[in-house]
Coordinates of C-alpha atoms in Angstrom, one line a residue:
M127 CA -28.8 -47.1 48.3
T128 CA -32.2 -45.6 47.1
R129 CA -33.4 -43.2 49.4
R130 CA -37.4 -43.0 49.4
T131 CA -38.9 -39.4 49.3
E132 CA -42.6 -38.5 49.3
W133 CA -42.9 -35.2 47.1
P134 CA -46.0 -32.8 48.0
G135 CA -48.7 -33.7 46.1
S136 CA -47.3 -35.9 43.6
G137 CA -47.5 -39.2 45.3
A138 CA -44.6 -40.0 42.5
E139 CA -41.4 -41.4 43.5
P140 CA -38.0 -40.0 42.2
A141 CA -35.2 -41.7 40.9
P142 CA -32.5 -43.4 43.0
D143 CA -30.2 -40.1 44.2
S144 CA -26.8 -40.5 42.4
G145 CA -25.3 -37.8 44.0
A146 CA -25.5 -35.6 41.4
G147 CA -27.0 -32.1 41.7
P148 CA -30.9 -31.3 40.4
D149 CA -31.4 -31.9 36.9
F150 CA -33.2 -28.8 35.4
G151 CA -33.8 -30.1 32.1
T152 CA -33.6 -28.2 28.7
G153 CA -35.8 -25.2 29.9
S154 CA -35.3 -21.5 29.2
G155 CA -35.7 -20.9 33.0
G156 CA -32.4 -22.2 34.6
G157 CA -30.6 -21.9 31.2
F158 CA -29.0 -25.3 32.0
G159 CA -29.5 -28.7 30.2
E160 CA -28.4 -29.4 26.6
G161 CA -28.5 -25.9 25.0
A162 CA -26.6 -24.8 28.2
G163 CA -23.5 -27.7 27.4
R164 CA -23.6 -26.7 23.8
R165 CA -23.2 -23.0 24.4
A166 CA -20.7 -24.0 26.9
R167 CA -18.7 -26.1 24.7
S168 CA -18.7 -23.2 22.0
R169 CA -17.3 -20.6 24.5
S170 CA -14.9 -22.9 25.1
R171 CA -13.7 -23.2 21.6
S172 CA -14.1 -19.8 20.7
S173 CA -11.8 -18.4 23.8
G174 CA -8.8 -20.6 23.0
S175 CA -5.3 -19.1 23.0
P176 CA -4.1 -16.9 19.9
S177 CA -1.5 -19.6 19.3
S178 CA -3.9 -22.4 19.6
S179 CA -6.1 -20.5 16.8
R180 CA -3.3 -20.3 14.8
A181 CA -2.2 -24.0 14.2
E182 CA -5.8 -25.1 13.8
K183 CA -5.5 -22.4 11.0
G184 CA -2.4 -23.6 9.3
E185 CA -0.5 -20.8 9.8
P186 CA 3.0 -21.6 10.3
Q187 CA 4.5 -21.0 14.1
D188 CA 8.1 -20.7 12.7
P189 CA 9.1 -16.7 12.1
V190 CA 11.3 -17.3 9.3
E191 CA 8.7 -19.4 7.6
Q192 CA 6.2 -16.5 8.5
A193 CA 8.3 -13.8 7.1
R194 CA 8.8 -16.1 3.6
N195 CA 5.2 -16.2 3.3
I196 CA 4.8 -12.4 3.8
C197 CA 7.1 -11.4 1.5
L198 CA 5.8 -14.0 -1.0
R199 CA 2.0 -12.6 -1.1
L200 CA 3.4 -8.8 -1.1
L201 CA 5.5 -9.9 -4.1
T202 CA 2.8 -11.3 -5.8
G203 CA 1.5 -9.4 -8.9
T204 CA 3.9 -6.1 -8.1
P205 CA 7.7 -5.8 -7.6
R206 CA 8.6 -4.5 -3.9
T207 CA 11.8 -3.0 -2.6
R208 CA 13.6 -4.5 0.2
K209 CA 12.7 -1.4 2.4
Q210 CA 9.1 -2.0 1.6
L211 CA 9.3 -5.7 2.6
A212 CA 11.2 -4.8 5.6
D213 CA 8.6 -2.3 6.9
A214 CA 5.6 -4.8 6.2
L215 CA 7.2 -7.6 8.3
R216 CA 8.3 -5.4 11.4
K217 CA 4.7 -3.9 11.1
R218 CA 3.6 -7.5 11.4
E219 CA 6.2 -8.1 14.7
I220 CA 8.7 -10.2 12.7
P221 CA 12.0 -10.7 14.7
D222 CA 14.6 -8.7 12.9
E223 CA 17.0 -11.9 12.7
A224 CA 14.5 -13.6 10.6
A225 CA 13.4 -10.7 8.6
E226 CA 17.0 -10.3 7.7
E227 CA 17.2 -13.8 6.9
V228 CA 14.3 -14.0 4.3
L229 CA 14.9 -10.7 2.9
S230 CA 18.8 -11.4 2.1
R231 CA 17.7 -14.5 0.3
F232 CA 15.3 -13.3 -1.5
E233 CA 17.9 -10.8 -2.8
D234 CA 20.0 -14.0 -3.8
V235 CA 17.2 -15.3 -5.9
G236 CA 16.6 -11.9 -7.5
L237 CA 13.1 -11.8 -5.8
I238 CA 14.0 -8.5 -4.6
D239 CA 16.1 -6.2 -6.7
D240 CA 15.9 -2.5 -6.1
A241 CA 18.1 -1.5 -9.2
A242 CA 15.5 -3.3 -11.6
F243 CA 12.6 -1.6 -9.4
A244 CA 14.1 1.8 -10.0
D245 CA 14.3 1.6 -13.5
A246 CA 10.9 0.2 -14.6
W247 CA 9.5 3.0 -11.8
V248 CA 11.5 5.5 -14.1
E249 CA 10.1 4.3 -17.2
S250 CA 6.6 3.4 -16.2
R251 CA 6.0 7.2 -14.2
H252 CA 7.9 9.0 -16.7
H253 CA 5.6 7.7 -19.6
G254 CA 2.8 7.0 -17.8
R255 CA 2.3 10.3 -16.1
G256 CA 5.0 12.2 -17.2
L257 CA 6.9 12.7 -14.0
A258 CA 9.9 14.9 -14.3
R259 CA 13.2 13.5 -12.6
R260 CA 12.9 15.8 -9.3
A261 CA 9.3 14.0 -8.9
L262 CA 11.0 10.4 -9.7
V263 CA 13.9 10.8 -7.2
R264 CA 11.4 12.1 -4.8
E265 CA 8.9 9.2 -5.3
L266 CA 11.9 6.4 -5.4
R267 CA 13.6 8.0 -2.1
T268 CA 10.0 7.2 -0.1
K269 CA 10.3 3.7 -1.2
G270 CA 13.7 3.2 0.1
V271 CA 15.8 3.1 -2.5
D272 CA 19.6 3.7 -2.0
S273 CA 20.7 7.2 -3.6
A274 CA 23.2 5.6 -6.0
V275 CA 20.1 3.6 -7.4
I276 CA 18.7 6.0 -7.7
D277 CA 21.0 8.3 -9.8
E278 CA 21.6 5.4 -12.1
A279 CA 17.9 4.6 -13.0
I280 CA 17.2 8.4 -13.3
G281 CA 20.5 9.1 -16.0
Q282 CA 18.2 7.0 -18.5
L283 CA 16.1 10.0 -18.5
D284 CA 18.0 13.2 -20.3
S285 CA 16.8 17.0 -20.4
E286 CA 16.2 16.7 -23.5
Q287 CA 14.0 14.3 -23.3
E288 CA 12.2 15.3 -20.4
E289 CA 11.8 18.7 -22.2
E290 CA 9.9 16.9 -24.8
T291 CA 7.6 15.2 -22.5
A292 CA 7.1 18.5 -20.8
R293 CA 5.8 20.2 -24.6
E294 CA 3.5 17.0 -25.0
L295 CA 1.7 17.5 -21.1
V296 CA 1.0 21.2 -22.3
A297 CA -0.2 20.5 -25.6
R298 CA -2.4 18.0 -24.1
K299 CA -3.9 20.5 -21.8
L300 CA -3.6 23.7 -24.0
R301 CA -7.1 23.5 -25.4
S302 CA -8.7 23.6 -22.2
T303 CA -7.4 26.8 -20.8
R304 CA -8.5 28.8 -24.4
S305 CA -11.4 30.2 -22.1
L306 CA -8.9 31.6 -19.8
D307 CA -6.8 35.2 -20.4
R308 CA -3.2 34.9 -21.1
D309 CA -1.9 35.2 -17.7
R310 CA -4.0 32.4 -16.1
R311 CA -3.2 30.1 -18.7
L312 CA 0.1 30.6 -18.4
R313 CA -0.1 30.0 -14.3
R314 CA -2.1 27.0 -15.0
L315 CA -0.1 25.0 -17.3
A316 CA 3.2 26.3 -15.4
G317 CA 1.7 24.9 -12.3
M318 CA 1.0 21.5 -13.6
L319 CA 4.5 21.0 -14.8
A320 CA 5.8 22.3 -11.4
R321 CA 3.6 19.8 -9.5
K322 CA 4.9 16.9 -11.8
G323 CA 8.5 17.9 -11.1
Y324 CA 9.8 19.9 -13.8
G325 CA 11.9 22.9 -12.8
E326 CA 10.6 26.8 -13.3
G327 CA 12.5 27.8 -16.1
M328 CA 11.6 24.7 -18.2
A329 CA 8.1 25.1 -17.4
L330 CA 8.2 28.7 -18.4
R331 CA 10.2 28.3 -21.4
V332 CA 7.6 25.6 -22.8
V333 CA 4.6 27.0 -21.9
R334 CA 5.8 30.6 -23.4
Q335 CA 6.5 28.2 -26.4
A336 CA 3.0 27.0 -26.7
L337 CA 1.4 30.3 -26.1
E338 CA 3.2 32.0 -29.1
E339 CA 2.2 29.0 -31.3
E340 CA -1.4 29.7 -30.9
G341 CA -0.8 33.3 -31.4
E342 CA -0.2 34.9 -27.9
D343 CA 1.5 37.6 -27.6
T344 CA 3.9 36.7 -24.7
E345 CA 5.5 39.8 -24.4
G346 CA 6.0 40.9 -20.5
L347 CA 4.0 37.7 -19.4
E348 CA 4.4 38.1 -15.9
E349 CA 6.1 34.9 -14.1
P350 CA 3.7 32.5 -12.8
F351 CA 5.9 31.3 -9.5

């Protein structure tokens, strides 16, 4: 039924009463209308649950599949130890059972190989950075490599090779210390070797010999440590 009502000053009749509330149009004063409807729909989409958001992005919900994808991403371009991957999965709140399943599978197929990792680490860090066995052991331990695996990897370096590397390190730094007095040169060079993991005895012997070859008198030279 149509209700006829005279609006003050208009002389016009409104549309039939549909039972809905008044339409405030699209003006900015009321904040309703088409613009408000779009904002409301946008808020509804953006306030969805985390699970629905992940589903829209195509992320797997299965924790085993999640763990697998995380490990593959981390292994892209650089090898990692089992502990490094396990720590990453734990940080991302992957259940322990799912993490263990994936890590064990990756070990079975050779994607995780702590022994190969340790061998490559020793080769790279000794020849590339000149690190001694003591420093290499410390680094591999922080990466979660088993002690027996570390010992085997470190075994590829003998004391003669380590001392030869120490001599090369000192030879490269020797020229930059020539403006210093003898004692300061000794401390500077021996300290550099110590930071790379060389023992005090070897460091002092190598530096003394290098200074003597340059004509320095090392008699009574003070201990740097």
